[in-house]
Coordinates of C-alpha atoms (C1' of nucleotides) and ligand atoms in Angstrom, one line a residue:
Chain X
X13 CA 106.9 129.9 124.1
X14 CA 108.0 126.0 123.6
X15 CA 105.3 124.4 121.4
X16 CA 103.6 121.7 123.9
X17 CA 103.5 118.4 123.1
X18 CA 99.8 118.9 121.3
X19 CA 100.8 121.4 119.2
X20 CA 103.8 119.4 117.9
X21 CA 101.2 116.4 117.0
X22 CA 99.0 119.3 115.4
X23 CA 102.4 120.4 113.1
X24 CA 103.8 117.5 112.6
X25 CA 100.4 115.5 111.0
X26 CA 99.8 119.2 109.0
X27 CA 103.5 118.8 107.4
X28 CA 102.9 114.7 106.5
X29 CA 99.7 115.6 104.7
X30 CA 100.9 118.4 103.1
X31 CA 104.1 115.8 101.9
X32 CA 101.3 113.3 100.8
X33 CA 99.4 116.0 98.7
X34 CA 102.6 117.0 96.9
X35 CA 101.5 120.4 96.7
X36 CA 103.2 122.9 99.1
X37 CA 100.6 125.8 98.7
X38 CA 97.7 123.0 98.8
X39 CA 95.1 123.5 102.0
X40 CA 95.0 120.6 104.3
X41 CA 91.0 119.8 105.2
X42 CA 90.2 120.1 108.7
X43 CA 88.0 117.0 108.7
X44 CA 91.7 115.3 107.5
X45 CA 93.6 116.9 109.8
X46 CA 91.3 116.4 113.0
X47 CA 91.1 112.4 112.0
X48 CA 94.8 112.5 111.9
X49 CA 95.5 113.7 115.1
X50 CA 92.7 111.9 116.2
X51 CA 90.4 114.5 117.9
X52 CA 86.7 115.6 117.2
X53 CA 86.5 118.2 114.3
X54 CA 85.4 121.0 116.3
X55 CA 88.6 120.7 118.4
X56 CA 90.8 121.0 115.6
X57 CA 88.7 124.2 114.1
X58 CA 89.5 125.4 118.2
X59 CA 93.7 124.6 118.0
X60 CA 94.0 125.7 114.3
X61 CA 92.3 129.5 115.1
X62 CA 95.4 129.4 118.0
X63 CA 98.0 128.2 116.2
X64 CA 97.4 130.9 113.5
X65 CA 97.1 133.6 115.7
X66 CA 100.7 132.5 117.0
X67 CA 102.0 132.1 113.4
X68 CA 102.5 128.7 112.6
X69 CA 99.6 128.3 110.3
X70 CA 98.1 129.5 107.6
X71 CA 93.7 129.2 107.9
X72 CA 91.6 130.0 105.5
X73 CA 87.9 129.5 107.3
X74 CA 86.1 126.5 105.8
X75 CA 88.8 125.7 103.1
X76 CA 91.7 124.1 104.9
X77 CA 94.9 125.1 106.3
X78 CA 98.3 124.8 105.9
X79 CA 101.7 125.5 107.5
X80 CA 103.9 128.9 107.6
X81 CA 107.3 129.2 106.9
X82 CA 107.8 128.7 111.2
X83 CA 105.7 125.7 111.3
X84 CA 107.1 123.9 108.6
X85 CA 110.7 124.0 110.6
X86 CA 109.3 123.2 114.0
X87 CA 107.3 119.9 112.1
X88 CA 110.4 118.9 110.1
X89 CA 112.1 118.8 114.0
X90 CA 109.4 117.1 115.6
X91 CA 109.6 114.6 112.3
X92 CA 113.5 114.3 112.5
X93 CA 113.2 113.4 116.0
X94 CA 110.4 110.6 115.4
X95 CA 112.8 108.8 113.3
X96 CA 115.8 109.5 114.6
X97 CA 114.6 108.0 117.5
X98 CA 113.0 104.8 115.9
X99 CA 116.1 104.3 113.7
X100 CA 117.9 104.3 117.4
X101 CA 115.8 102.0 118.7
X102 CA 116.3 99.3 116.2
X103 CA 119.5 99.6 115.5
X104 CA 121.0 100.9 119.2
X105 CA 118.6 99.5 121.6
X106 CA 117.7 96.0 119.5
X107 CA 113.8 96.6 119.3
X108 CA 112.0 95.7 116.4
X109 CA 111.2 97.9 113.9
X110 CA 107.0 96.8 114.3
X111 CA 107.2 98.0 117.6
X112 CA 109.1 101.4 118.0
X113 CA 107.1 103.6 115.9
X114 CA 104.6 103.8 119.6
X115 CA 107.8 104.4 121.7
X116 CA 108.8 107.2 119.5
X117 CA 105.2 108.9 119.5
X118 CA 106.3 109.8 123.3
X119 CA 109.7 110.0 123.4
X120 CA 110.2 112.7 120.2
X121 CA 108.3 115.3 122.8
X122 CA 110.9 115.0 125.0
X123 CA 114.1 114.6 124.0
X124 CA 116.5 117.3 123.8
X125 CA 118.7 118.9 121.1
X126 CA 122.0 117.3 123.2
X127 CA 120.6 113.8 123.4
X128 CA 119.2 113.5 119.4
X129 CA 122.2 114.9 118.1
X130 CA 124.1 112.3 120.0
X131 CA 121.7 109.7 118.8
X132 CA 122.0 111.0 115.1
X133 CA 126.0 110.7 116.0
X134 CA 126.0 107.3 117.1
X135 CA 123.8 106.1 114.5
X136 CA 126.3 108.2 111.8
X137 CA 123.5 110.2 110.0
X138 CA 121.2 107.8 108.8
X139 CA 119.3 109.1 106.1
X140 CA 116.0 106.7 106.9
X141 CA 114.5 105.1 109.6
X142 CA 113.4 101.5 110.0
X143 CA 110.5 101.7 107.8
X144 CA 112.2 104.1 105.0
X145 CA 111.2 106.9 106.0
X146 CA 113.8 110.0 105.2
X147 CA 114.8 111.6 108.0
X148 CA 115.1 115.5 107.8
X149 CA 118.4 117.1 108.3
X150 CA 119.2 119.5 111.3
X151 CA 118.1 122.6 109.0
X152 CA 114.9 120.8 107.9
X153 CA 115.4 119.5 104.8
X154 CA 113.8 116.5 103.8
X155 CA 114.5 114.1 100.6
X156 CA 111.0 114.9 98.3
X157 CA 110.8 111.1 97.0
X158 CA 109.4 109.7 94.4
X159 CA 108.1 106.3 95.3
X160 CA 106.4 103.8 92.9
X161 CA 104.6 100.8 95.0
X162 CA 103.4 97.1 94.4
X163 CA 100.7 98.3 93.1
X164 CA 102.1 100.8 90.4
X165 CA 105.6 99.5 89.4
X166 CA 106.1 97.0 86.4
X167 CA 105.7 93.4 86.2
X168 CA 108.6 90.7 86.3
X169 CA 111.4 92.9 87.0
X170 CA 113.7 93.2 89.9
X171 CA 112.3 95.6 92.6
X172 CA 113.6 96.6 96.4
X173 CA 111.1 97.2 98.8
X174 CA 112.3 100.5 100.5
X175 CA 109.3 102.0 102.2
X176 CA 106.3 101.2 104.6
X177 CA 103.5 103.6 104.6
X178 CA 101.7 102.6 107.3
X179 CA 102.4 102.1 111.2
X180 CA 100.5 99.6 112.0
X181 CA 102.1 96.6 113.9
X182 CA 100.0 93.8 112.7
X183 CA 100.7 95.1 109.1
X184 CA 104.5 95.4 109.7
X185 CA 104.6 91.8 110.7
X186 CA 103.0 90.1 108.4
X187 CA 105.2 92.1 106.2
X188 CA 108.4 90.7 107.8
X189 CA 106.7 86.9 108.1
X190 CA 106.4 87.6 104.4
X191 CA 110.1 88.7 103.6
X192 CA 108.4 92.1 102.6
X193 CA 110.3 94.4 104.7
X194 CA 112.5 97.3 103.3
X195 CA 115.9 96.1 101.6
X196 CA 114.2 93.0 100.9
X197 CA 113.9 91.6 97.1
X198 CA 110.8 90.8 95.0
X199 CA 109.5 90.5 91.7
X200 CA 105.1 91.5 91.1
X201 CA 104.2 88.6 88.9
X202 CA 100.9 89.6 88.3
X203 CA 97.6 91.5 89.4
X204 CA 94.1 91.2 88.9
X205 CA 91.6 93.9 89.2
X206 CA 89.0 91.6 89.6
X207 CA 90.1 89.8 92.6
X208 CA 91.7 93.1 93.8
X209 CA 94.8 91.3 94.2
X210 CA 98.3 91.4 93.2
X211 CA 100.6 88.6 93.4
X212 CA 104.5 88.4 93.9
X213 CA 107.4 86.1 94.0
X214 CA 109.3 87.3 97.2
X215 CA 113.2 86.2 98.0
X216 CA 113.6 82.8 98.2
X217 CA 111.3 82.0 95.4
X218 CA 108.6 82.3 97.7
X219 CA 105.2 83.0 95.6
X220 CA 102.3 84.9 97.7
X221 CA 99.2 87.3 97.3
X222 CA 98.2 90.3 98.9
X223 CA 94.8 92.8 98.0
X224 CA 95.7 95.8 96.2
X225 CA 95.1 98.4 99.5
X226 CA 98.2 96.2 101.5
X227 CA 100.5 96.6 97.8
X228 CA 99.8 100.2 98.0
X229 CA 101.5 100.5 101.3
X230 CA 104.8 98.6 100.3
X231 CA 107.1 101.2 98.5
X232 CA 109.8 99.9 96.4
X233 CA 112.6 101.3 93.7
X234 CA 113.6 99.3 90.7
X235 CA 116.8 97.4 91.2
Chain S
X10 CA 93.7 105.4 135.1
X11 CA 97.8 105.9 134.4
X12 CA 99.1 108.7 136.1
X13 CA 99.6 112.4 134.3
X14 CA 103.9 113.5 134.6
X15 CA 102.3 115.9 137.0
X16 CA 101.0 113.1 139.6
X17 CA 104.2 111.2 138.8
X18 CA 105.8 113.7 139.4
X19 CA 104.4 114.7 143.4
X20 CA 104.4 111.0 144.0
X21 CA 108.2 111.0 143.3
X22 CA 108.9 113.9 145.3
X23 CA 106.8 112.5 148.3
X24 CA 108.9 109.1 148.3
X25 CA 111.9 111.3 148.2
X26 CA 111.2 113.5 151.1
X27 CA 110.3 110.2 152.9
X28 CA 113.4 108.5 152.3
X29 CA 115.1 111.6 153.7
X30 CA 112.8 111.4 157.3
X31 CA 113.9 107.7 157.5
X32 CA 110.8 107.2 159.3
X33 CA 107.5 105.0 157.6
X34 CA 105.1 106.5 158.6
X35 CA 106.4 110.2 159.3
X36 CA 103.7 112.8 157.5
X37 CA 105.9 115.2 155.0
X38 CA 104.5 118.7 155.3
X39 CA 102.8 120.7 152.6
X40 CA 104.7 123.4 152.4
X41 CA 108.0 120.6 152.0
X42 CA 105.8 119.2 149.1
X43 CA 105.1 122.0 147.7
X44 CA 108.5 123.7 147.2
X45 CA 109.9 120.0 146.0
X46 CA 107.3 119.8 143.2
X47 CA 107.8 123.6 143.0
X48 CA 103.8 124.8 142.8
X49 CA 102.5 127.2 145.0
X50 CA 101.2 125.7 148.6
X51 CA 97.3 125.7 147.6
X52 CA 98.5 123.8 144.5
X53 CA 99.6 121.4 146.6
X54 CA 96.3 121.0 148.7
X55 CA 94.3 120.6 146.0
X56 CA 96.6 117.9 143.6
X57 CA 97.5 116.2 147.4
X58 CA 93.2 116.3 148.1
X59 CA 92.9 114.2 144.9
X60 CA 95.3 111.7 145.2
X61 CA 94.1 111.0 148.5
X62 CA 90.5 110.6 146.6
X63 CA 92.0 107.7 144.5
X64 CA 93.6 106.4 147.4
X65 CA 97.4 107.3 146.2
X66 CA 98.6 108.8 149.6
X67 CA 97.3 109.6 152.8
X68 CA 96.4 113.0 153.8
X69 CA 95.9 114.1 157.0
X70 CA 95.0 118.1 156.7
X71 CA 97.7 120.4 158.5
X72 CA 99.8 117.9 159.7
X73 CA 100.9 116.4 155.7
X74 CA 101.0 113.9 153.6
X75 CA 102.2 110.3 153.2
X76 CA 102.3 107.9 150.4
X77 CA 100.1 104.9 150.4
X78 CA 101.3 101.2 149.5
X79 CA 100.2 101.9 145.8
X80 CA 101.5 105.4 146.1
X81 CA 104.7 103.8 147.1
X82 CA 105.1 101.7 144.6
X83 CA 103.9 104.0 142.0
X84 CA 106.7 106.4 143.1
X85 CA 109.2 103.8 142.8
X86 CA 109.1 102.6 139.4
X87 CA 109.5 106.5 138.7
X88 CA 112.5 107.0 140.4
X89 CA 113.4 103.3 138.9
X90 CA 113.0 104.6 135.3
X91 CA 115.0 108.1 136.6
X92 CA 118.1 106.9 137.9
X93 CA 118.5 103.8 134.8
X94 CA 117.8 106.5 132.3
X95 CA 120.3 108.3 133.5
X96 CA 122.7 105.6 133.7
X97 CA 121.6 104.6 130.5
X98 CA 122.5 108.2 129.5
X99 CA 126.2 108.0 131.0
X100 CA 126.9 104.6 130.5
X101 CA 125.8 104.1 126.3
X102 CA 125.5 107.8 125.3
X103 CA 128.2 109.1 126.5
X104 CA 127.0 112.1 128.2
X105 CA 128.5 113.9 131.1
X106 CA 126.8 112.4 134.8
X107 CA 126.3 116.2 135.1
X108 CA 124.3 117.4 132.8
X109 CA 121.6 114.1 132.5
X110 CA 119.1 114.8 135.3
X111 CA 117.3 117.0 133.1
X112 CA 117.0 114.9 130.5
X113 CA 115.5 112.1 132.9
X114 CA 113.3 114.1 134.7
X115 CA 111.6 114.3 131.2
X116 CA 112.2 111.1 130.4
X117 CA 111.0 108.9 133.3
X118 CA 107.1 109.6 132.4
X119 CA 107.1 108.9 128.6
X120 CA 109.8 105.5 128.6
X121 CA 107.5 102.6 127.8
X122 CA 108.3 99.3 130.0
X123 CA 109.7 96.9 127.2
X124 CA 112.4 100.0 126.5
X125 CA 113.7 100.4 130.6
X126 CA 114.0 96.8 130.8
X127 CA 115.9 96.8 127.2
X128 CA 118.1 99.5 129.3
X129 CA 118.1 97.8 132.8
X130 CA 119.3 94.8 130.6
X131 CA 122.0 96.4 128.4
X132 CA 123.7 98.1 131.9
X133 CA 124.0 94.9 133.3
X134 CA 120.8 95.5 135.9
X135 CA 123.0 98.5 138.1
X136 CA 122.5 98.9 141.2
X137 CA 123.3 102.7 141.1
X138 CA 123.0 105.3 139.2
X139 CA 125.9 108.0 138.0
X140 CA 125.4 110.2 141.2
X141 CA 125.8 107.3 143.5
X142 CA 121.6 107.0 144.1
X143 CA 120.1 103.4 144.5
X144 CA 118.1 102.2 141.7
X145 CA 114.9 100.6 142.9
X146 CA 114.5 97.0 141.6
X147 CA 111.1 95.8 139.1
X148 CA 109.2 94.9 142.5
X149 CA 109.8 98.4 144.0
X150 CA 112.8 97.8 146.7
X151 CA 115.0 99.9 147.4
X152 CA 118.6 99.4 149.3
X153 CA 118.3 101.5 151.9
X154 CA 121.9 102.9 152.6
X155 CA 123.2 104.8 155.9
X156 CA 126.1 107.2 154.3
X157 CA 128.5 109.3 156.1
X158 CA 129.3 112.2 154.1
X159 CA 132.6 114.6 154.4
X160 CA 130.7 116.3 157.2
X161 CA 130.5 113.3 159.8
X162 CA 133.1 110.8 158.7
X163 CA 136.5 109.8 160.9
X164 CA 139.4 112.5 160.2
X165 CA 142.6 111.3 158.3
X166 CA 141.0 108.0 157.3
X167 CA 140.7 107.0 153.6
X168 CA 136.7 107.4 152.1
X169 CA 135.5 107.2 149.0
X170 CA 132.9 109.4 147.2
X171 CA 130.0 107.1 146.4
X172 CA 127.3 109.3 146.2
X173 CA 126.3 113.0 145.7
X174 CA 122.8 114.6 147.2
X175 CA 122.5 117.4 144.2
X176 CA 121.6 117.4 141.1
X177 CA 122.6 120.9 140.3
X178 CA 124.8 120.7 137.2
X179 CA 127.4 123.7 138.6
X180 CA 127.5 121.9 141.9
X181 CA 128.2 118.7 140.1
X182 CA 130.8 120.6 137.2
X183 CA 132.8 122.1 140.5
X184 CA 133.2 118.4 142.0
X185 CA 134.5 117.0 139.0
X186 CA 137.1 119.2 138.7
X187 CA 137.7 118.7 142.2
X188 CA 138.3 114.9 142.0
X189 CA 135.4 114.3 143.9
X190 CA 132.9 112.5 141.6
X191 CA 131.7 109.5 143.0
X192 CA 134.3 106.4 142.7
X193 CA 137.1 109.1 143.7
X194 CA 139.4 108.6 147.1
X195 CA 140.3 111.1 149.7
X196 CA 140.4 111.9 153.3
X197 CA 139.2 114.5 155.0
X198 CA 141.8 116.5 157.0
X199 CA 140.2 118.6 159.4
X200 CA 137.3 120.8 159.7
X201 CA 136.8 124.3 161.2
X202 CA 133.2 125.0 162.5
X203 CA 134.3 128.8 162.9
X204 CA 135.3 128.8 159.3
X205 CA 132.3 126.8 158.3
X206 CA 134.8 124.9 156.3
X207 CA 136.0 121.4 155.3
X208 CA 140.0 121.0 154.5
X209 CA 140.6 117.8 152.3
X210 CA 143.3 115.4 150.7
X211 CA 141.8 114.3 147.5
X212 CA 143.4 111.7 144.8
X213 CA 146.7 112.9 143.8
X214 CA 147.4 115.2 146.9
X215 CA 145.3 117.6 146.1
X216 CA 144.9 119.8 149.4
X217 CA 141.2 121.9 148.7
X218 CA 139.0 123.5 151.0
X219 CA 135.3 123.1 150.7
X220 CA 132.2 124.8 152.7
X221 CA 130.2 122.3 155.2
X222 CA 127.0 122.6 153.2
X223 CA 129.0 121.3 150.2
X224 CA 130.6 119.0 152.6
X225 CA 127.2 117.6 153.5
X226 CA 125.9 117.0 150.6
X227 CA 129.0 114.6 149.3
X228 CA 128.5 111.1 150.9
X229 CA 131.1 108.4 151.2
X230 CA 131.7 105.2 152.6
X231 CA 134.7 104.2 155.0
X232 CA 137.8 102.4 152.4
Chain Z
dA25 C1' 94.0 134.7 177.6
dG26 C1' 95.6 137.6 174.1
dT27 C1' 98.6 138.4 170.4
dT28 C1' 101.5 137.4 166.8
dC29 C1' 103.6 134.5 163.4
dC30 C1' 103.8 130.9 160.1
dA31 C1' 101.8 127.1 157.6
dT32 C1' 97.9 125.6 155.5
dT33 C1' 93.5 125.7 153.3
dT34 C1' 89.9 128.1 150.8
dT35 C1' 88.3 130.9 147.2
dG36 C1' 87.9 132.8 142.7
dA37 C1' 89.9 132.8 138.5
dG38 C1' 92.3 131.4 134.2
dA39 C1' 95.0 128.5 130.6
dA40 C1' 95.0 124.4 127.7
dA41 C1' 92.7 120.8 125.6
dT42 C1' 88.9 118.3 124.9
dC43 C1' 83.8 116.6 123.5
dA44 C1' 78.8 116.5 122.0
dA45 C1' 75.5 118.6 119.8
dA46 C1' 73.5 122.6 117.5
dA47 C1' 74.1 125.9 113.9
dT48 C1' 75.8 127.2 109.6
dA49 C1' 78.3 127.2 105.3
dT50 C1' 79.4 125.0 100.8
dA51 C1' 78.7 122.2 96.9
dG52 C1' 75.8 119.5 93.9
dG53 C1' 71.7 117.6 92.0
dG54 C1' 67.3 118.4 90.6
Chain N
dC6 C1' 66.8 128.5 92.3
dC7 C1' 65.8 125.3 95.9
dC8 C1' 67.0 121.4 98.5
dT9 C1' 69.9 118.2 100.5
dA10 C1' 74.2 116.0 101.9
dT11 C1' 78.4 116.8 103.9
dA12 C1' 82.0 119.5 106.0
dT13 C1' 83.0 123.0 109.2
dT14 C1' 82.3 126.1 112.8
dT15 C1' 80.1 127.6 117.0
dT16 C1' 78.4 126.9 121.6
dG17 C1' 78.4 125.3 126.2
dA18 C1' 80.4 122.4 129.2
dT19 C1' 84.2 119.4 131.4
dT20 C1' 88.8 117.9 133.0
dT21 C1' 93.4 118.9 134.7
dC22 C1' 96.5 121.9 136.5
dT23 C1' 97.8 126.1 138.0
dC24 C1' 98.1 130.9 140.7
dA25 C1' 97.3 135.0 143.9
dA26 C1' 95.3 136.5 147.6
dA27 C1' 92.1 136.1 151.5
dA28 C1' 90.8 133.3 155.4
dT29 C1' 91.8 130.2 158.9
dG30 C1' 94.3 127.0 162.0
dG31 C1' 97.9 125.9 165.3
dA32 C1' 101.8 126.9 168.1
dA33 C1' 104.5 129.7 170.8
dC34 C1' 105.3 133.8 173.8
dT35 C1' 104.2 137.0 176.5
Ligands
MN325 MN1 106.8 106.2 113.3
MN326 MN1 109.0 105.4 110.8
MN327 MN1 118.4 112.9 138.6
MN328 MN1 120.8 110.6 139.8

DNA sequence: AGTTCCATTTTGAGAAATCAAAATATAGGG
DNA sequence: CCCTATATTTTGATTTCTCAAAATGGAACT
């Protein structure tokens, strides 16, 4: 039985909030997940009972669930795919990278083995998508990074934004109007707790400020 | 309401089967429907019962089915996003014209607008796609051509291949290595209705005998 | 007109996915 | 230990799409 497109959307938001809580044996809540995948939380409760009777997940009734050893490798595909295919879109196709993350919601429930492993080809193994994201390799395995953010990384040193964590369009470009998007340069000059704000001095000497919930979204690594 | 892959889907086929009567307003039966979409006939009713509701086609019960003006054009921006997809597929991924059908056929319902047009534009707006079938233009027309094909063309006269009725990859395989993909010369030498058979001259006097329902379905144009 | 054949429609049922709202469990605060 | 807030599950229903098999319509042939 081929997972349908739901079930992938199911995996595939268990597997990023398992990544986000860092702990693989940790139980994803079903009030998370069903928000995730957008659906009401007695629908979830419905496709999670299913899934596990197939195998894919792990349920524990009122505590959470989490993915099997089979579910983990059909979310890392359904994740590879995602990215392969926005990383193809910018860089093949021309699209920008605020637009193609909608595109690839579709498209990675569709495409075959042949046609990613062409795109993966053609783009020569990218290791991360448009917005930094690591892409996981054809057996599944997926670089465990360690990112500090705007909000969290030292003051008045050299950082590289690297990493968007969020999808959002609107976000993504006031990002880019802001010289903010991944490989660009910046230093964090100061923040204040008060205002909830941190300020920066982007590329081009270019001196802005953002609230603290917008820093924690823009990932960097210390130059 | 956008249309499900599944209405897409028996809209396509329905504009299909009424290219092939050549007549406007000709009804295509149910049972023809039916076996295109490949559901059993009472499928058919119901799904055909429906789109008639929401004024898609026309259905006059046990005589068939035809598509309305919306149905048409509906069913032509399907087939539009089909055949450039699968030019697309040929022309920048450099996959084989006779293994992309599949691909398209799940492709065409998910491809967002902004990416055909990215494609239409990168291809140089084709006209046709790699079997040799007309790509619809963005307001829904659609040349329509009057082929010979190997079956009714003048003996001992140069044709070339310029377009193939099958999608069937082992059809398609076999005419490749028979030099007759479409773009490929030849003449047809004689043909033996007691043999059910078609002798012809192919590019690089290659003498190869074919059967006339494989004949039929390889159309070509006078040289 | 009667019979037979084939296509089509109807009927009854089921799978997949969803929701709203009621019921229940769990965890914390008093 | 009780009560309450919140999360989760259960229930009952709906939509979309499908099938097999029974019923029916239409055409054609004696
Ligand atoms: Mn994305
Ligand atoms: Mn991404
Ligand atoms: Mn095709
Ligand atoms: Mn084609």
């Amino acid at each position: 039985m081929l997972p349908s497109s739901t079930v992938e959307n199911y995996l595939k938001a268990l597997y990023q909030a398992q990544v986000a809580l860092e702990n693989d044996k940790a139980l994803v809540p079903m009030g998370q997940l069903a928000s995730a995948v957008g659906v009401a939380p007695g629908t979830a409760t419905t496709m999670i009972k299913a899934l596990a009777k197939s195998g894919l997940v792990e349920y524990e009734p009122y505590l959470g669930v989490r993915l099997s050893t089979a579910g983990t490798a059909l979310a890392a595909m359904v994740l590879r795919r995602h990215r392969l295919i926005e990383q193809f879109l910018v860089e093949i196709m021309g699209m920008s990278w605020t637009e193609v993350h909608e595109d690839a919601e579709k498209l990675e429930h569709v495409v075959s083995d042949r046609l990613i492993e062409r795109m993966d080809a053609m783009l020569g193994h990218p290791s991360v998508d448009p917005h930094g994201d690591p892409i996981p390799t054809p057996d599944g395995d997926m670089a465990p990074h360690r990112y500090h953010s705007l909000l969290t990384c030292p003051l008045h040193t050299q950082v590289k934004v690297t990493r968007v964590a969020d999808q959002d369009a609107t976000f993504l470009r006031f990002l880019e109007a802001q010289r903010l998007k991944p490989g660009q340069a910046l230093e964090v000059e100061a923040r204040d707790s008060a205002a909830d704000s941190v300020q920066l001095l982007t590329e081009g000497q270019r001196r802005i400020t953002i609230g603290t919930k917008a820093a924690s979204k823009v990932l960097i690594e210390v130059a």
